[in-house]
Amino acid sequence: MLVQRLVDAYIIGLEDNADNSTLCQTLVTHISNGDISLLELVQALGSYLSSEEAGRRSKGAHVLADVLTDLPADSIPPQATEKLARFFAARLADSPCVPHALPSIIALQGLDSFTDQCAVDVLDALFKEVHVQSFQHSTRGEAYRLLDLIIDNRKTVVKSMGDDFVLGFAQMLDGEKDPRSLMVAFQIIPKLAQLVNIKNNAEDLFDVIFCYFPITFKHRESDPSSISSESLKSALRAAITCSPYFGDMAIKPLIEKTTAASMSVKIDTYETLSAAALVYDPEVLKPDMEALVEQIREDVIMASDEAVVSAALDTLEAMYSAVSPAAPPSNGLDSRVADFNETLTPLDYVLKDAIFQLTADDIKNPEQIGKLLRSAARSSAYNCNVVSDAVLPIIVERLHTTDVLTVRRELIDVLNHVLSASCDVNRKAECLDSDKNNLLNIYRLDASVPLDKEYSFLHITRLKGITLLILMPGFLDVNETTMALQTISRAAIERNEDENVNKEGSHLLVQLAQSKPEEVETAVLPLFFDALCEDMVSTHKVSSLLNALGAIGVATATVLQPILSGLVQVITSGKLLPSHCLTATTTIRKMVDTATAAPNGAEICPALTSNIAIPLSDWAFNTGSSNSSSICPAVIVEIAKTITAAFSKLDSDKQEQHLHAQFGRYTMMALKVGKADDAHFQLLPLYSAFVCACWPQTKLPVDNLDEYLGGLASAAISTESFYQRDVCFEIIATVLNKISSTDSRDQLTRSVLGNADGVDIGIAHVLLRHWVARALINRNDKGGYECVHWLLSLITQDSPFSSDAAEGFSIILGDHNWAVTAATHGVFRLLSKQRFYATVVPEITVSFKSASSDAIKANLLVVLTHTVRHMPKSVLMTGIEEVVPLLLSAIRLTTGDLKAASIRTITMVMLESPETLQEQIATSIIPLLIASVAHTSSANSIEVRRAAHDALLLVPEKYPFSALNAVRKNVLHALARARDDHKRLVRMEAVKAYNKWLDYGVS
């Protein structure tokens, strides 16, 4: 029979350890198609399954398990499911068959015909007949997986078995060591505790679980699928804290483990206690609270590890949250403040030591005391009241009786921690109303900024407290809130010997803007705007004020637009000194960039365009058009960037509405041939920003696009103003890039180049080719490569404009603020850079080899450097062997940024493919790097020297000492001199590289 032949072949394959996947699939196919029935397969395996030899029984079960695991559910007859389930349940008593019976049962339990009784039979056999720990990990893992599936899918069965299931699982888990099995087992326990009342077997189950705590396991970094140490810890923590029945047994040993020397064990224990506080009965926690609080106090005060401190404080808060009353007792707050001879309550364990320290002549560890009090107080509104009621009178009294600045600062610092708890629980402590006047006297809402640096630390602490009073619900009235905000504002605004006061004031305003935006808008912003408009205000102060406003605006969207509008008003009203306009517009641009980059940034762009970008543009145009004044070009660029950020996010219809006004204002100016000294042309970047930021589908308000672009090209060629020339080229490139029709684009390209070309070639003709190439190459248009070939031809002819042609390749590939960029909806086709690299680099290589002069070679190397610096790493490494000799020549012949870029490219090659440089490293590369670290050479800018140091730092990691032993002495001499470089950053990097080479080859 067919089935018998297949079974026999399968058995032979198992004996020979052969791959039986084909045979298994054949059996599965025949059964699925009805050629063979499942009963026939079992009959064919009969002699194996009933054999007296363990090995034959195991192989028979193996075959059946493989087939069942791969067999579709609808191929297993419902009437066969129960028989197979009973059969495999019986096989669980036969140790050799267990590894194959478990997968078969897992396959069966997912069937609708697998009844609850089948599940009971399987579980009885598993718990009674199988000693799980005697099997290999794979079999143990299947056993835990089976239990997990039954718990998820057969809840009624688990509930009906109750204690038998719990005890059986506990016995099964006892002795497990494999982290993969433990992970599943730990995840089972919380599910089991929800389904079954584990009270009768809680001790047995807990003993099996807790013996693993604290669990130590090293994650295999090389295996991303392996279990992480943290996930295993979390699973064990969830298991230990899943049931209140574990409380009596867990608390004492957990508290004992908080004394462990290991920081990780401490953190794990505290996190487990925090989780336990949410589940265990509070009455179980109370008897050991004193010991726990004492240990937490020790860990917080010792502060050996910040993570331990944080975990300990979280545990303190969780424990007090669990044991505190839900509300104050009916007779009011417990007023025993100092009589600790009576029976102590849990809160007294913290308060006793805190009050002792606060009443001592020398307050020890005030910061730590404050943290402990805060954690206790923030655990509940009731605890907040108790702590505040106990501590506040003592601090108030001491502040009245001491003038020592350090003591006053320490007391206020502790008070700040207590007040912050009221903010954390979002409820005002009841005792604060009676002490309001005392608190207002302590914090002095109308306090001026101290001039003496000695008082600044106290003032900073007081400012933090004032912030807390503002944030405390219902504590200050409207006038008091305004006064407090103005005090913090003065700290941020007024110049102080200690800049920390200004920084803290700004930081606190950022915090307040997030929770009290309306109050900040009305009370704070006017003070900042007035300060910006003061006479003789220093540049440093303006920068500080604008940085603070920028941070406040970015912190919350509610005050962003009022800040931006206020700054625009300050600028456009002429109240801000012209010398500070650049800083102000830069701040506006940064805020707009941040706002538009947010997930909902597009929603506010219409408002930003109408209220910020357009008014700034109008102001710049009106001011710049006046013969009596001019605007710094850098200010114009910042406004143009702001326009780009907001305008680019508008939809095309809204863009068209705004464009009509801008075209009417700027088009005639752009088309008019100008003089180099005409300041009006400095305004044209605003025009370019509006046009370049448009969507491809946005219609420009021009009647004839061909004439428009031709006019721009003619004006750019003829003008003496480089502002006008650059803007015309930017607009031409943007329009060409966004035209979707190939025919239209080709026609416009020919027209533009035709209008520009004449008898004499000038620098403008060369730059036009660069911009057209930028527009077309990024969308893989052949016209772009025609421009590139024209430029390369110009370079190889040693033309007067060869150097300009070479330098301009940075225009083709480099970044720009708004012209042909992804942010302004430029069209970038897939693999455009790869195509450029594959096309241009071979041509550069051939031309370099045949070049007749060093000048031509130098210009070709400039092109190469611009090309490689803008290429993705994956592209650059393709065919890098041909490029390396040219890069080395570029290091010799170029200077400044180009030389630095070549060195960094060599460094990247060294990092990614060091064998590529094996032959040149000692003979060519190291000598070039040595020459490049010398600060006495004019060719070695700071970027060149830093790049060379980075390369030298990497060399010992990539190449054996034997290959570089001959040059080590020269490298050390060069780096020793470089340690005296006049730039600090270079000196630091030189020291690192020197130390690396000094240890190089030393065993």
PDB file of N, CA and C in Angstrom, residues 851-857:
ATOM      1  N   ALA A 851      44.416  64.384 -18.425  1.00  0.00           N
ATOM      2  CA  ALA A 851      44.533  65.835 -18.255  1.00  0.00           C
ATOM      3  C   ALA A 851      45.928  66.302 -18.592  1.00  0.00           C
ATOM      4  N   SER A 852      45.988  67.479 -19.234  1.00  0.00           N
ATOM      5  CA  SER A 852      47.283  67.994 -19.689  1.00  0.00           C
ATOM      6  C   SER A 852      47.932  68.951 -18.704  1.00  0.00           C
ATOM      7  N   SER A 853      47.242  69.345 -17.681  1.00  0.00           N
ATOM      8  CA  SER A 853      47.819  70.292 -16.722  1.00  0.00           C
ATOM      9  C   SER A 853      47.336  69.986 -15.314  1.00  0.00           C
ATOM     10  N   ASP A 854      48.137  70.477 -14.360  1.00  0.00           N
ATOM     11  CA  ASP A 854      47.757  70.290 -12.956  1.00  0.00           C
ATOM     12  C   ASP A 854      46.494  71.075 -12.607  1.00  0.00           C
ATOM     13  N   ALA A 855      46.263  72.199 -13.283  1.00  0.00           N
ATOM     14  CA  ALA A 855      45.072  72.999 -13.004  1.00  0.00           C
ATOM     15  C   ALA A 855      43.809  72.214 -13.359  1.00  0.00           C
ATOM     16  N   ILE A 856      43.835  71.525 -14.502  1.00  0.00           N
ATOM     17  CA  ILE A 856      42.679  70.718 -14.898  1.00  0.00           C
ATOM     18  C   ILE A 856      42.465  69.595 -13.900  1.00  0.00           C
ATOM     19  N   LYS A 857      43.567  68.940 -13.501  1.00  0.00           N
ATOM     20  CA  LYS A 857      43.458  67.855 -12.525  1.00  0.00           C
ATOM     21  C   LYS A 857      42.863  68.354 -11.209  1.00  0.00           C
TER      22      LYS A 857
END
